[in-house]
PDB file of C-alpha atoms in Angstrom:
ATOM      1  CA  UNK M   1      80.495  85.466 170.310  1.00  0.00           C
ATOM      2  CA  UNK M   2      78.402  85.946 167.349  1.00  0.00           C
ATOM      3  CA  UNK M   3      77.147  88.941 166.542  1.00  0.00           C
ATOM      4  CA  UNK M   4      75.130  89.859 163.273  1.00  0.00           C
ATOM      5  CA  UNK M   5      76.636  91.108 159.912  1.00  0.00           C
ATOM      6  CA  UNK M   6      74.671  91.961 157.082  1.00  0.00           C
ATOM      7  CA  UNK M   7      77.683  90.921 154.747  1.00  0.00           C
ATOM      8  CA  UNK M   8      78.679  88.067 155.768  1.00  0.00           C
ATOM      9  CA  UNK M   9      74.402  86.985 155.174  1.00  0.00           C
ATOM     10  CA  UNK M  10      74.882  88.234 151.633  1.00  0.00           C
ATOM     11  CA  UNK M  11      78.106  86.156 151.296  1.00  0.00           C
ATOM     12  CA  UNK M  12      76.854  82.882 152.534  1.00  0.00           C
ATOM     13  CA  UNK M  13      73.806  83.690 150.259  1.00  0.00           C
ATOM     14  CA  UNK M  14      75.870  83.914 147.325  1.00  0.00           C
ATOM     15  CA  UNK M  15      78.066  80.742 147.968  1.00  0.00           C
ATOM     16  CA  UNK M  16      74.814  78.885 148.466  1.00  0.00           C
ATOM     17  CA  UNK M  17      73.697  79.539 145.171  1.00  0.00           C
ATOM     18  CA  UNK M  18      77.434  79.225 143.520  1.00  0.00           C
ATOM     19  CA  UNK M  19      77.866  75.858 145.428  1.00  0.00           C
ATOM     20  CA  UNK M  20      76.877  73.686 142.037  1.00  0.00           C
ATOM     21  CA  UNK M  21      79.948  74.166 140.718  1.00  0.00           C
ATOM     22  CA  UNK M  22      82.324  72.967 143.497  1.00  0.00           C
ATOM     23  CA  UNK M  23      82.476  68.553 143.777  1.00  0.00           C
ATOM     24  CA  UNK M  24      84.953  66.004 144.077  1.00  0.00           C
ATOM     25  CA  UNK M  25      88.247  67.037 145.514  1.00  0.00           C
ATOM     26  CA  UNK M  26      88.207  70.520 147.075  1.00  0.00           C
ATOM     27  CA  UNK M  27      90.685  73.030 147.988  1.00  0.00           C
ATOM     28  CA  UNK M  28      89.734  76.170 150.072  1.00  0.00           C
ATOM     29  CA  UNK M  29      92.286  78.470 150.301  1.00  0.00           C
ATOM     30  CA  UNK M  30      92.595  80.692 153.183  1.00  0.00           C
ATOM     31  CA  UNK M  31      90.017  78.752 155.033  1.00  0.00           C
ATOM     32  CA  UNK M  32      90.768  79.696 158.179  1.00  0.00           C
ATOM     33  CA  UNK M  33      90.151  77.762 161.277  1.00  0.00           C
ATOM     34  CA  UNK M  34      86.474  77.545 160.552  1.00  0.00           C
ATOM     35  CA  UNK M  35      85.461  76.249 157.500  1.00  0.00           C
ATOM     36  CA  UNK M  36      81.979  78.420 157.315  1.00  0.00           C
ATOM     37  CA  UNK M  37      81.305  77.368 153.857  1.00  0.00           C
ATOM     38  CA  UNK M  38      82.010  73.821 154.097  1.00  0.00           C
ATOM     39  CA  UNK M  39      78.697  72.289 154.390  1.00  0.00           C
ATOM     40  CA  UNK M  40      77.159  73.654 151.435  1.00  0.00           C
ATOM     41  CA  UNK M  41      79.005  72.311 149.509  1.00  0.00           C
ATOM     42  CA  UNK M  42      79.117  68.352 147.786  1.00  0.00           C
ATOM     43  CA  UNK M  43      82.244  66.824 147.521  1.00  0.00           C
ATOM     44  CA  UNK M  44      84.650  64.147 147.791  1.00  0.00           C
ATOM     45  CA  UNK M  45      87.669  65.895 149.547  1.00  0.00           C
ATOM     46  CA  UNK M  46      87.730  69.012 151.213  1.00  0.00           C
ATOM     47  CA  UNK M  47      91.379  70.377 151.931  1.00  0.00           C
ATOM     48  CA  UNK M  48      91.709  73.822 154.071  1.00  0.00           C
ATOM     49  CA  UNK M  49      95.145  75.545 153.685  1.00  0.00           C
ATOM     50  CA  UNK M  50      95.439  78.389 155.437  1.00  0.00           C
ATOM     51  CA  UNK M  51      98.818  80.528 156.477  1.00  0.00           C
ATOM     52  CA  UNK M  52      97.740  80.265 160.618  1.00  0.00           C
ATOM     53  CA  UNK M  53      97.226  76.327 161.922  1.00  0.00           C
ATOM     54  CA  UNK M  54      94.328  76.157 163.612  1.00  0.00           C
ATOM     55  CA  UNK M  55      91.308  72.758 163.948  1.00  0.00           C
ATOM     56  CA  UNK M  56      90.299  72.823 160.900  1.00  0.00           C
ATOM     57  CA  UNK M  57      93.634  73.923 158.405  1.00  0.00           C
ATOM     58  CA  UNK M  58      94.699  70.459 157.068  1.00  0.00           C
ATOM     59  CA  UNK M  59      97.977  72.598 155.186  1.00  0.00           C
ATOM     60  CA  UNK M  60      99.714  75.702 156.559  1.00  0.00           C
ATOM     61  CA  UNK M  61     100.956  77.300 153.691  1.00  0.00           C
ATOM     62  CA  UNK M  62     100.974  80.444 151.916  1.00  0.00           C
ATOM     63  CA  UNK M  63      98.629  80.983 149.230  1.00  0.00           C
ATOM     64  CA  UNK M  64     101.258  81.873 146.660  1.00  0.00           C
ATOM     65  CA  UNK M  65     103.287  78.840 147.022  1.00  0.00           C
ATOM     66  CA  UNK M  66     100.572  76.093 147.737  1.00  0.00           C
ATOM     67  CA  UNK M  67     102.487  72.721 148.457  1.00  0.00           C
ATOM     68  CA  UNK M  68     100.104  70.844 146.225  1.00  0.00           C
ATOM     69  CA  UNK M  69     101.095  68.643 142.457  1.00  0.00           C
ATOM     70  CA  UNK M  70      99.960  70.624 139.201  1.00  0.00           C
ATOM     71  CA  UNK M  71      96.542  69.873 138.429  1.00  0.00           C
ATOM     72  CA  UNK M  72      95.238  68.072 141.625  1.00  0.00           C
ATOM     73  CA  UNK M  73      92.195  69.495 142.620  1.00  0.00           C
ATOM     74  CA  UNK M  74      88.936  69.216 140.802  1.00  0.00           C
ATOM     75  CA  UNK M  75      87.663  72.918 142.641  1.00  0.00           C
ATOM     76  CA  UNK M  76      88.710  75.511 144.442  1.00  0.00           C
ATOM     77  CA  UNK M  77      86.961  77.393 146.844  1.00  0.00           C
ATOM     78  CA  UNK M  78      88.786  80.954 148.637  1.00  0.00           C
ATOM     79  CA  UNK M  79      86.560  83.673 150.323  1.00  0.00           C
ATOM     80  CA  UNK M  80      87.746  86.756 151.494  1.00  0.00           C
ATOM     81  CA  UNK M  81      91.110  85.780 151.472  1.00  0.00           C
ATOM     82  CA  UNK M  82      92.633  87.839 148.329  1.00  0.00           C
ATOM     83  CA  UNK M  83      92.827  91.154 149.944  1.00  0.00           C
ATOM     84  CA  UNK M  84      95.126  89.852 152.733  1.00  0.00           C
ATOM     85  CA  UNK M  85      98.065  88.633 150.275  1.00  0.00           C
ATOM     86  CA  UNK M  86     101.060  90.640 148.998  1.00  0.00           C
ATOM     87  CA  UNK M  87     100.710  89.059 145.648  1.00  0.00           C
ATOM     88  CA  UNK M  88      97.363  88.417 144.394  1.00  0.00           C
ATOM     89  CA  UNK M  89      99.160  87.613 141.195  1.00  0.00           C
ATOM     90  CA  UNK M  90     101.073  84.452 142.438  1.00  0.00           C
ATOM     91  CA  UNK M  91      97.965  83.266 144.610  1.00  0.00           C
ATOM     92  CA  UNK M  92      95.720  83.344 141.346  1.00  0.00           C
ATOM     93  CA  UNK M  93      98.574  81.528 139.212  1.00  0.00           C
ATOM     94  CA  UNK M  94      98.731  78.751 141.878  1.00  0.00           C
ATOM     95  CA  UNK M  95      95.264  78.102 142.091  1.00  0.00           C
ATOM     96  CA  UNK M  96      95.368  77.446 138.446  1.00  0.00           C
ATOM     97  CA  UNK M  97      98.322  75.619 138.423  1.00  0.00           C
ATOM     98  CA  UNK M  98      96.259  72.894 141.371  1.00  0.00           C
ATOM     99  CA  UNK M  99      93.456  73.289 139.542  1.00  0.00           C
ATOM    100  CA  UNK M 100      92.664  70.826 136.603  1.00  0.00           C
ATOM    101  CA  UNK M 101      91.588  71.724 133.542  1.00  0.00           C
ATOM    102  CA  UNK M 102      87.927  72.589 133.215  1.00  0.00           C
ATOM    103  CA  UNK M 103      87.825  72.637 137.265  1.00  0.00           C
ATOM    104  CA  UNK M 104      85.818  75.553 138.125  1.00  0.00           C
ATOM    105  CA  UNK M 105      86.815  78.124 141.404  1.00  0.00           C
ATOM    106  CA  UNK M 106      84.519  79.709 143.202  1.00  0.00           C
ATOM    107  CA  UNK M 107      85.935  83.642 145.172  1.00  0.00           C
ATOM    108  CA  UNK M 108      84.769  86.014 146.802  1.00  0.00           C
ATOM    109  CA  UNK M 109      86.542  89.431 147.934  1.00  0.00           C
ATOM    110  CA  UNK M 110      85.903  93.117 149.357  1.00  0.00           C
ATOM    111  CA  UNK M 111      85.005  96.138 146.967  1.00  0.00           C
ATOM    112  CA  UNK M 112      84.798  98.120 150.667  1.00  0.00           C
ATOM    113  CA  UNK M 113      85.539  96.707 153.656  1.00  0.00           C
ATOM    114  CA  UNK M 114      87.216  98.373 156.936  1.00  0.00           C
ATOM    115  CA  UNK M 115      90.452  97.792 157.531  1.00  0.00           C
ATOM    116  CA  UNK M 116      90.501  94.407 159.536  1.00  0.00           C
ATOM    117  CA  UNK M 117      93.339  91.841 160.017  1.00  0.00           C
ATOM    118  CA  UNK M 118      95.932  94.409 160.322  1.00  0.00           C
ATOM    119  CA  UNK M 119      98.534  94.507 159.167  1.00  0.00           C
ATOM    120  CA  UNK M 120      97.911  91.909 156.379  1.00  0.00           C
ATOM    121  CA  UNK M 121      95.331  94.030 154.463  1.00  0.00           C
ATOM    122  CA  UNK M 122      96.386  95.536 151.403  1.00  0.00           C
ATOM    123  CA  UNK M 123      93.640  95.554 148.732  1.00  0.00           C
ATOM    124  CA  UNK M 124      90.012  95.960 147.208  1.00  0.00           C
ATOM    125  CA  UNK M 125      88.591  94.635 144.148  1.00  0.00           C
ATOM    126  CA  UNK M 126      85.852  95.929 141.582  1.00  0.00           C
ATOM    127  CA  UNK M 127      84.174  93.789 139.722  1.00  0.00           C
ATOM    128  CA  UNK M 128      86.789  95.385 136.395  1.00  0.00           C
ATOM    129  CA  UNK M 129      89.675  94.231 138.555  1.00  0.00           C
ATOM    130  CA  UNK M 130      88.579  90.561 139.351  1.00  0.00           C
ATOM    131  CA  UNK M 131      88.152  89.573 135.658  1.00  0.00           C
ATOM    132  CA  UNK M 132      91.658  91.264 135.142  1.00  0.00           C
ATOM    133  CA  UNK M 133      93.146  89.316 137.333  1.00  0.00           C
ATOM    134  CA  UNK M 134      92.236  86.014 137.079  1.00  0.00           C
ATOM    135  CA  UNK M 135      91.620  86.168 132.895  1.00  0.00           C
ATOM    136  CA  UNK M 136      94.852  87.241 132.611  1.00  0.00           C
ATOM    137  CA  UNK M 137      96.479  84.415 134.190  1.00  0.00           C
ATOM    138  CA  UNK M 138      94.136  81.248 132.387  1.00  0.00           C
ATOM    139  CA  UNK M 139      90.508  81.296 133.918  1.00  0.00           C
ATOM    140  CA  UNK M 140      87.358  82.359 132.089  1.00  0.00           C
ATOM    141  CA  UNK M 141      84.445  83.991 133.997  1.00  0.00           C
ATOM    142  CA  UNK M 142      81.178  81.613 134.405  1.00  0.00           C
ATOM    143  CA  UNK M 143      79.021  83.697 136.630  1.00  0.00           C
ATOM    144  CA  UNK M 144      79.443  86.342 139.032  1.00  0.00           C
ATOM    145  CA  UNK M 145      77.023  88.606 141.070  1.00  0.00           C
ATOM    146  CA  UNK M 146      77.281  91.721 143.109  1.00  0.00           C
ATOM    147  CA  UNK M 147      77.348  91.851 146.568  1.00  0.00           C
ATOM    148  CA  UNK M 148      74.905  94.202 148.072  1.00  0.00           C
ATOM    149  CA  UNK M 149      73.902  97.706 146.990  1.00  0.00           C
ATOM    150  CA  UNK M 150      74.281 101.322 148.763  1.00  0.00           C
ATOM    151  CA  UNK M 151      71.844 100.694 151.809  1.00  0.00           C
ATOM    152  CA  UNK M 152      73.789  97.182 152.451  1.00  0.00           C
ATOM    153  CA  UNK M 153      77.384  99.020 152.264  1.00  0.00           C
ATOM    154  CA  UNK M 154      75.688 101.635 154.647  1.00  0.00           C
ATOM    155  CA  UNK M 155      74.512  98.946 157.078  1.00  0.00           C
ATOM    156  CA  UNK M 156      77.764  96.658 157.282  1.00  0.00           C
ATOM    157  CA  UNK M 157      79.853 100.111 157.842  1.00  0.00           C
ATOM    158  CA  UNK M 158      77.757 101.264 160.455  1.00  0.00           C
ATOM    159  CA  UNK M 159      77.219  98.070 162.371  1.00  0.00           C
ATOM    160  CA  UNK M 160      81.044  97.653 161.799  1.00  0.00           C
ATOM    161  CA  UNK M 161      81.889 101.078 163.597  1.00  0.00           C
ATOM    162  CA  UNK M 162      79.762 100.138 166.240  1.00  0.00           C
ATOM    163  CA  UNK M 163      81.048  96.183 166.534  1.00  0.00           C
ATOM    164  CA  UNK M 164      84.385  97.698 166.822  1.00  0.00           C
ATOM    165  CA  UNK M 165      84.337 101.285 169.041  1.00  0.00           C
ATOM    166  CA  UNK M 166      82.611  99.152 171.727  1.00  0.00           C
ATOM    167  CA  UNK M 167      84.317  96.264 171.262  1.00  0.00           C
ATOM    168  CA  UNK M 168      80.991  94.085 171.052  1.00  0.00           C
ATOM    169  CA  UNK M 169      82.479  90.661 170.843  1.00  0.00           C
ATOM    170  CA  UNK M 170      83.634  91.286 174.959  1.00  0.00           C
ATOM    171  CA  UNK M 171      80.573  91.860 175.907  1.00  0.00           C
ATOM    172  CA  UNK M 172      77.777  88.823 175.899  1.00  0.00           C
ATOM    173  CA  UNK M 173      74.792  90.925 176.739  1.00  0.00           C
ATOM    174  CA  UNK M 174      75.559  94.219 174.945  1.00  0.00           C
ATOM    175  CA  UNK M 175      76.721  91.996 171.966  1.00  0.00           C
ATOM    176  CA  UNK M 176      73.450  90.415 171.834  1.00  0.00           C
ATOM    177  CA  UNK M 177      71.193  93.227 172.053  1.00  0.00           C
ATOM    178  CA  UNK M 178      73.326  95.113 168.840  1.00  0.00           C
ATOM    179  CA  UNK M 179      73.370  91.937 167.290  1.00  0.00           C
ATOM    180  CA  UNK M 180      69.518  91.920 167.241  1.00  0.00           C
ATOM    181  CA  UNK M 181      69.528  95.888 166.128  1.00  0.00           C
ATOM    182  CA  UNK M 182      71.693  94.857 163.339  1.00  0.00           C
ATOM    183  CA  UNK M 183      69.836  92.036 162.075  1.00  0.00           C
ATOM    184  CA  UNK M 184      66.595  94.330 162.036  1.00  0.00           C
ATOM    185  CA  UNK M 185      69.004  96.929 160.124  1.00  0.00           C
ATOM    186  CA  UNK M 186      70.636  94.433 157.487  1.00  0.00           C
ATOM    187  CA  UNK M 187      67.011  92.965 157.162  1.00  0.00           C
ATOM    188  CA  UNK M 188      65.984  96.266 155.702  1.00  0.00           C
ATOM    189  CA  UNK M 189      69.259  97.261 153.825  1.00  0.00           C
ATOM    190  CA  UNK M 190      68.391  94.084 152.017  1.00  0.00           C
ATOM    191  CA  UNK M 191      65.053  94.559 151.245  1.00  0.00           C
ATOM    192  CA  UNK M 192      65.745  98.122 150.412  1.00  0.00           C
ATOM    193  CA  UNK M 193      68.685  97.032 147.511  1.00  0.00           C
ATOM    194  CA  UNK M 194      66.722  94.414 146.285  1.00  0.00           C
ATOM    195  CA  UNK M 195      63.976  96.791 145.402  1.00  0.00           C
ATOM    196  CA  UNK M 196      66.113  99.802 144.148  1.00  0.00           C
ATOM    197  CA  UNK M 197      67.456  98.832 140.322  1.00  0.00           C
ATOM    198  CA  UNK M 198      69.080 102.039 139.649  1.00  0.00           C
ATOM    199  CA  UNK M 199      72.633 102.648 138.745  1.00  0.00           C
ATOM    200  CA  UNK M 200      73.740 104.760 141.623  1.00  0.00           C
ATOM    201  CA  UNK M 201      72.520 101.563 143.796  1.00  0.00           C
ATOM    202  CA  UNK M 202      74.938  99.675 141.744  1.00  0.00           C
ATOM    203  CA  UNK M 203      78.066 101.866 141.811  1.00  0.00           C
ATOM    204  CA  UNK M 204      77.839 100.479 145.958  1.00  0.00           C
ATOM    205  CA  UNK M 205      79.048  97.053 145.922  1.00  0.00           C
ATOM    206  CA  UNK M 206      80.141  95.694 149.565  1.00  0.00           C
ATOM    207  CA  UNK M 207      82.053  93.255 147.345  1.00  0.00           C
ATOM    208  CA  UNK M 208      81.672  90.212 144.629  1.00  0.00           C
ATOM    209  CA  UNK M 209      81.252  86.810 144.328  1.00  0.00           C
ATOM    210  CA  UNK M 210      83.197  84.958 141.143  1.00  0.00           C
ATOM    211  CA  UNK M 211      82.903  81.668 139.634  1.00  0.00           C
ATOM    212  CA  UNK M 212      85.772  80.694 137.258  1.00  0.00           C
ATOM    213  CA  UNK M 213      86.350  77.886 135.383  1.00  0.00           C
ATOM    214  CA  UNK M 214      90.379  76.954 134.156  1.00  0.00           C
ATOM    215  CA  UNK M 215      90.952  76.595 130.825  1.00  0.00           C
TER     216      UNK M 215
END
């Protein structure tokens, strides 16, 4: 069932606004079997590889060694996916070797996060890291933007204690009544993070959203 998570509002938030840059034949990388993101976005194509098959994976693949020609895509979209790979490295390089030149991709990862899809979770990003990462192997930052503040990070990791010690997503009616609490409580997180500028409020990211464009 669904229950409410202030992070994963700020994420489709941010992907909204990024969407501009993704069109014509996309590749989302570690997709999953629900494409969340797909609608908002215009294209011609939209590929989902993912390492698990599932409804909606049209390649099951890793994300280091994506069974796609050199230069076939014309964007590239991959959320949450790079912290669950042994070798960011090799993912990054193959999204810019499927990439064409000038094609732009569009990421998003985890500065905190609790440990979820265990074992397969191995890493964190700052915002310092990211443009490391991918500059270093051929892409050039276009925009980026933080994802939430201190009172955000402090919502998401207490809804997430409670999601998971009572194991909220068995339970329809308990689900739905913490679901509601947490909405309230992310409302206000928000609210609070847009309104506080300072740079300990900063220091907080939940995590970042990247556009890059291959050179």
């Amino acid at each position: 069932m669904y229950i409410y998570q202030v992070e994963r509002t700020l994420i489709h938030a941010q992907i909204k606004r990024f969407a501009k840059y993704i069109s014509g034949d996309v590749l989302d990388v570690g997709g999953g079997e629900r494409n969340r993101y797909k609608h908002l976005f215009t294209y011609k194509t939209f590929t989902c590889l993912d390492i698990s098959a599932g409804p909606e994976v049209d390649i099951v693949a890793s994300a280091d060694s994506i069974p796609l020609p050199d230069n076939s895509k014309d964007s590239i979209v991959s959320t949450q996916m790079l912290e669950h790979v042994k070798y960011p490295e090799w993912c990054v390089q193959e999204m810019h070797r499927v990439l064409k030149k000038g094609g732009h991709a569009l990421i998003t990862a985890p500065q905190w996060n609790e440990l979820h899809s265990e074992p397969h979770d191995y890493w964190r990003y700052t915002k310092y890291g990211f443009i490391e990462l991918f500059e270093r192997n051929g892409f050039r930052v276009v925009e980026y933007e933080q994802r939430g503040g201190f009172f955000s990070n402090v919502a998401q990791m207490t809804l997430r204690y409670f999601l998971d010690r009572f194991h909220l997503h068995r339970h329809p009616i308990l689900g739905r009544v913490f679901s509601h609490i947490f909405q309230v409580m992310g409302a206000f997180a928000i609210f609070l993070d847009r309104h506080d500028t300072s740079e300990a409020n900063r220091k907080h990211a939940i995590g970042w959203c990247f556009v890059f464009r291959k050179e």
